[in-house]
């Protein structure tokens, strides 16, 4: 009779665990970080002989909580997310470059400056036309400054966000380390262990959105994570977690992994938001340098042409622009009045405008506006390409999410079947206990 009670009691405990597990699955049906769990139920088979101390014949046992994890699906999703995050982050800064290049209306103002010079050729002695060319020159200088400052602001904002992303990656490293430590202290095959493994995979997914990672899982479930690939610097292992830092020197940006002991290691991410930011920083720097070269060529070309001609008073032409020694995009109009514009060729008189004509020819040969427009066009083409790539990568990422969900997610129809099955098994086990009680009571009542 005691064995019958034990069998019923074991069934109640077993199917109570099964019902609890199924309830957790149902409650987390919409949780993308949750991996479906199933109780592993086995019969404690009956033995032979008269050894009543044997566990044989004691009913059923839920000896393990199985987690429907799939390492391949997890890795595919991490890779797809990393690729998409890089493209999306890079597109953000391409858009910022596009906005910056358009902010000052540089190309149109340069056109207006040279158009003012062309207009002055028709009447080289006109005070109004000379004043108009000086004003157009001031507008060009302002446009270079506005455009350069917009690019500098974008670079400063990028540095701030990249620093925050590096700090977030450091935080995730620490979180994975804590999960690794928790896995050692948690009994395997329990709901607590499954919860820690869910948390580990969710943290790894967040890390992959920041940079491409290589993950190795040991027998306990602890993760060793490296940046950029299997030979990259270690971000976290079962014992330690590293710090990730972002820094800039001039136009050069870099990411480094600083372990608790030892020297830091530079790394160049191929995926994730940080890779997109590094790419964005390079794009901003290259456009800033190109803008500086255009400004330098404009100032030097105009000043050289001034030196080759005579102003309205017949004197040798002086510099039209004065540029900063440290930043070529910072320059101002140096002439005090329009009389200083060297429109005439050397010793050809005030009615001559051949020097301005020569400046117009230099405009065509150097292609100032075309170079600015080329920057805009190149950036726009790259941005369009990235958007197309992002669309494709979004489809790939969504497919990876669907595949992972099908392999590891909760299906409410299946859970409803399991819930009904386990409820009936629980009721049957309860009935076994009730029958044992009634039978024992009947025996006691025999006289």
JSON list of N, CA and C in Angstrom, two decimals, residues 68-101:
[
{"chain": "A", "resi": 68, "resn": "UNK", "atom": "N", "xyz": [15.02, 23.76, -25.60]},
{"chain": "A", "resi": 68, "resn": "UNK", "atom": "CA", "xyz": [15.06, 23.51, -27.05]},
{"chain": "A", "resi": 68, "resn": "UNK", "atom": "C", "xyz": [15.98, 24.50, -27.77]},
{"chain": "A", "resi": 69, "resn": "UNK", "atom": "N", "xyz": [17.18, 24.70, -27.25]},
{"chain": "A", "resi": 69, "resn": "UNK", "atom": "CA", "xyz": [18.12, 25.62, -27.88]},
{"chain": "A", "resi": 69, "resn": "UNK", "atom": "C", "xyz": [18.70, 25.04, -29.14]},
{"chain": "A", "resi": 70, "resn": "UNK", "atom": "N", "xyz": [19.11, 25.91, -30.06]},
{"chain": "A", "resi": 70, "resn": "UNK", "atom": "CA", "xyz": [19.73, 25.49, -31.31]},
{"chain": "A", "resi": 70, "resn": "UNK", "atom": "C", "xyz": [20.90, 26.41, -31.60]},
{"chain": "A", "resi": 71, "resn": "UNK", "atom": "N", "xyz": [22.10, 25.89, -31.44]},
{"chain": "A", "resi": 71, "resn": "UNK", "atom": "CA", "xyz": [23.31, 26.71, -31.57]},
{"chain": "A", "resi": 71, "resn": "UNK", "atom": "C", "xyz": [23.45, 27.27, -32.99]},
{"chain": "A", "resi": 72, "resn": "UNK", "atom": "N", "xyz": [23.10, 26.47, -34.00]},
{"chain": "A", "resi": 72, "resn": "UNK", "atom": "CA", "xyz": [23.23, 26.93, -35.39]},
{"chain": "A", "resi": 72, "resn": "UNK", "atom": "C", "xyz": [22.28, 28.10, -35.65]},
{"chain": "A", "resi": 73, "resn": "UNK", "atom": "N", "xyz": [21.03, 27.97, -35.20]},
{"chain": "A", "resi": 73, "resn": "UNK", "atom": "CA", "xyz": [20.06, 29.06, -35.41]},
{"chain": "A", "resi": 73, "resn": "UNK", "atom": "C", "xyz": [20.49, 30.32, -34.66]},
{"chain": "A", "resi": 74, "resn": "UNK", "atom": "N", "xyz": [21.03, 30.16, -33.45]},
{"chain": "A", "resi": 74, "resn": "UNK", "atom": "CA", "xyz": [21.51, 31.31, -32.69]},
{"chain": "A", "resi": 74, "resn": "UNK", "atom": "C", "xyz": [22.64, 32.02, -33.41]},
{"chain": "A", "resi": 75, "resn": "UNK", "atom": "N", "xyz": [23.59, 31.24, -33.93]},
{"chain": "A", "resi": 75, "resn": "UNK", "atom": "CA", "xyz": [24.74, 31.83, -34.63]},
{"chain": "A", "resi": 75, "resn": "UNK", "atom": "C", "xyz": [24.30, 32.52, -35.91]},
{"chain": "A", "resi": 76, "resn": "UNK", "atom": "N", "xyz": [23.38, 31.91, -36.64]},
{"chain": "A", "resi": 76, "resn": "UNK", "atom": "CA", "xyz": [22.88, 32.52, -37.88]},
{"chain": "A", "resi": 76, "resn": "UNK", "atom": "C", "xyz": [22.21, 33.86, -37.59]},
{"chain": "A", "resi": 77, "resn": "UNK", "atom": "N", "xyz": [21.43, 33.90, -36.51]},
{"chain": "A", "resi": 77, "resn": "UNK", "atom": "CA", "xyz": [20.76, 35.16, -36.15]},
{"chain": "A", "resi": 77, "resn": "UNK", "atom": "C", "xyz": [21.76, 36.21, -35.70]},
{"chain": "A", "resi": 78, "resn": "UNK", "atom": "N", "xyz": [22.79, 35.80, -34.95]},
{"chain": "A", "resi": 78, "resn": "UNK", "atom": "CA", "xyz": [23.81, 36.76, -34.52]},
{"chain": "A", "resi": 78, "resn": "UNK", "atom": "C", "xyz": [24.53, 37.35, -35.73]},
{"chain": "A", "resi": 79, "resn": "UNK", "atom": "N", "xyz": [24.88, 36.50, -36.69]},
{"chain": "A", "resi": 79, "resn": "UNK", "atom": "CA", "xyz": [25.58, 36.98, -37.88]},
{"chain": "A", "resi": 79, "resn": "UNK", "atom": "C", "xyz": [24.71, 37.93, -38.69]},
{"chain": "A", "resi": 80, "resn": "UNK", "atom": "N", "xyz": [23.45, 37.56, -38.89]},
{"chain": "A", "resi": 80, "resn": "UNK", "atom": "CA", "xyz": [22.54, 38.41, -39.66]},
{"chain": "A", "resi": 80, "resn": "UNK", "atom": "C", "xyz": [22.32, 39.75, -38.96]},
{"chain": "A", "resi": 81, "resn": "UNK", "atom": "N", "xyz": [22.17, 39.72, -37.65]},
{"chain": "A", "resi": 81, "resn": "UNK", "atom": "CA", "xyz": [21.96, 40.96, -36.90]},
{"chain": "A", "resi": 81, "resn": "UNK", "atom": "C", "xyz": [23.19, 41.85, -36.95]},
{"chain": "A", "resi": 82, "resn": "UNK", "atom": "N", "xyz": [24.36, 41.23, -36.86]},
{"chain": "A", "resi": 82, "resn": "UNK", "atom": "CA", "xyz": [25.61, 42.00, -36.91]},
{"chain": "A", "resi": 82, "resn": "UNK", "atom": "C", "xyz": [25.78, 42.69, -38.25]},
{"chain": "A", "resi": 83, "resn": "UNK", "atom": "N", "xyz": [25.50, 41.97, -39.34]},
{"chain": "A", "resi": 83, "resn": "UNK", "atom": "CA", "xyz": [25.63, 42.56, -40.68]},
{"chain": "A", "resi": 83, "resn": "UNK", "atom": "C", "xyz": [24.65, 43.72, -40.86]},
{"chain": "A", "resi": 84, "resn": "UNK", "atom": "N", "xyz": [23.41, 43.52, -40.44]},
{"chain": "A", "resi": 84, "resn": "UNK", "atom": "CA", "xyz": [22.40, 44.56, -40.60]},
{"chain": "A", "resi": 84, "resn": "UNK", "atom": "C", "xyz": [22.73, 45.78, -39.75]},
{"chain": "A", "resi": 85, "resn": "UNK", "atom": "N", "xyz": [23.18, 45.57, -38.53]},
{"chain": "A", "resi": 85, "resn": "UNK", "atom": "CA", "xyz": [23.51, 46.69, -37.65]},
{"chain": "A", "resi": 85, "resn": "UNK", "atom": "C", "xyz": [24.64, 47.54, -38.23]},
{"chain": "A", "resi": 86, "resn": "UNK", "atom": "N", "xyz": [25.62, 46.90, -38.85]},
{"chain": "A", "resi": 86, "resn": "UNK", "atom": "CA", "xyz": [26.71, 47.66, -39.46]},
{"chain": "A", "resi": 86, "resn": "UNK", "atom": "C", "xyz": [26.17, 48.54, -40.60]},
{"chain": "A", "resi": 87, "resn": "UNK", "atom": "N", "xyz": [25.36, 47.95, -41.45]},
{"chain": "A", "resi": 87, "resn": "UNK", "atom": "CA", "xyz": [24.84, 48.71, -42.59]},
{"chain": "A", "resi": 87, "resn": "UNK", "atom": "C", "xyz": [23.95, 49.86, -42.13]},
{"chain": "A", "resi": 88, "resn": "UNK", "atom": "N", "xyz": [23.09, 49.60, -41.15]},
{"chain": "A", "resi": 88, "resn": "UNK", "atom": "CA", "xyz": [22.20, 50.65, -40.67]},
{"chain": "A", "resi": 88, "resn": "UNK", "atom": "C", "xyz": [22.98, 51.77, -40.00]},
{"chain": "A", "resi": 89, "resn": "UNK", "atom": "N", "xyz": [23.97, 51.41, -39.19]},
{"chain": "A", "resi": 89, "resn": "UNK", "atom": "CA", "xyz": [24.77, 52.44, -38.53]},
{"chain": "A", "resi": 89, "resn": "UNK", "atom": "C", "xyz": [25.56, 53.25, -39.54]},
{"chain": "A", "resi": 90, "resn": "UNK", "atom": "N", "xyz": [26.14, 52.57, -40.53]},
{"chain": "A", "resi": 90, "resn": "UNK", "atom": "CA", "xyz": [26.87, 53.30, -41.56]},
{"chain": "A", "resi": 90, "resn": "UNK", "atom": "C", "xyz": [25.97, 54.24, -42.34]},
{"chain": "A", "resi": 91, "resn": "UNK", "atom": "N", "xyz": [24.73, 53.81, -42.60]},
{"chain": "A", "resi": 91, "resn": "UNK", "atom": "CA", "xyz": [23.79, 54.66, -43.35]},
{"chain": "A", "resi": 91, "resn": "UNK", "atom": "C", "xyz": [23.45, 55.93, -42.57]},
{"chain": "A", "resi": 92, "resn": "UNK", "atom": "N", "xyz": [23.36, 55.81, -41.25]},
{"chain": "A", "resi": 92, "resn": "UNK", "atom": "CA", "xyz": [23.07, 56.98, -40.43]},
{"chain": "A", "resi": 92, "resn": "UNK", "atom": "C", "xyz": [24.10, 58.08, -40.67]},
{"chain": "A", "resi": 93, "resn": "UNK", "atom": "N", "xyz": [25.36, 57.69, -40.70]},
{"chain": "A", "resi": 93, "resn": "UNK", "atom": "CA", "xyz": [26.42, 58.71, -40.84]},
{"chain": "A", "resi": 93, "resn": "UNK", "atom": "C", "xyz": [26.60, 59.15, -42.27]},
{"chain": "A", "resi": 94, "resn": "UNK", "atom": "N", "xyz": [26.24, 58.31, -43.22]},
{"chain": "A", "resi": 94, "resn": "UNK", "atom": "CA", "xyz": [26.20, 58.78, -44.61]},
{"chain": "A", "resi": 94, "resn": "UNK", "atom": "C", "xyz": [25.13, 59.86, -44.77]},
{"chain": "A", "resi": 95, "resn": "UNK", "atom": "N", "xyz": [24.01, 59.68, -44.10]},
{"chain": "A", "resi": 95, "resn": "UNK", "atom": "CA", "xyz": [22.96, 60.70, -44.12]},
{"chain": "A", "resi": 95, "resn": "UNK", "atom": "C", "xyz": [23.45, 62.00, -43.48]},
{"chain": "A", "resi": 96, "resn": "UNK", "atom": "N", "xyz": [24.22, 61.87, -42.38]},
{"chain": "A", "resi": 96, "resn": "UNK", "atom": "CA", "xyz": [24.75, 63.07, -41.74]},
{"chain": "A", "resi": 96, "resn": "UNK", "atom": "C", "xyz": [25.74, 63.78, -42.66]},
{"chain": "A", "resi": 97, "resn": "UNK", "atom": "N", "xyz": [26.57, 63.04, -43.37]},
{"chain": "A", "resi": 97, "resn": "UNK", "atom": "CA", "xyz": [27.49, 63.66, -44.32]},
{"chain": "A", "resi": 97, "resn": "UNK", "atom": "C", "xyz": [26.71, 64.36, -45.42]},
{"chain": "A", "resi": 98, "resn": "UNK", "atom": "N", "xyz": [25.67, 63.71, -45.92]},
{"chain": "A", "resi": 98, "resn": "UNK", "atom": "CA", "xyz": [24.84, 64.30, -46.96]},
{"chain": "A", "resi": 98, "resn": "UNK", "atom": "C", "xyz": [24.25, 65.63, -46.49]},
{"chain": "A", "resi": 99, "resn": "UNK", "atom": "N", "xyz": [23.74, 65.64, -45.27]},
{"chain": "A", "resi": 99, "resn": "UNK", "atom": "CA", "xyz": [23.16, 66.86, -44.70]},
{"chain": "A", "resi": 99, "resn": "UNK", "atom": "C", "xyz": [24.22, 67.94, -44.54]},
{"chain": "A", "resi": 100, "resn": "UNK", "atom": "N", "xyz": [25.40, 67.53, -44.07]},
{"chain": "A", "resi": 100, "resn": "UNK", "atom": "CA", "xyz": [26.48, 68.50, -43.86]},
{"chain": "A", "resi": 100, "resn": "UNK", "atom": "C", "xyz": [26.94, 69.13, -45.17]},
{"chain": "A", "resi": 101, "resn": "UNK", "atom": "N", "xyz": [27.09, 68.32, -46.21]},
{"chain": "A", "resi": 101, "resn": "UNK", "atom": "CA", "xyz": [27.56, 68.85, -47.49]},
{"chain": "A", "resi": 101, "resn": "UNK", "atom": "C", "xyz": [26.55, 69.81, -48.11]}
]
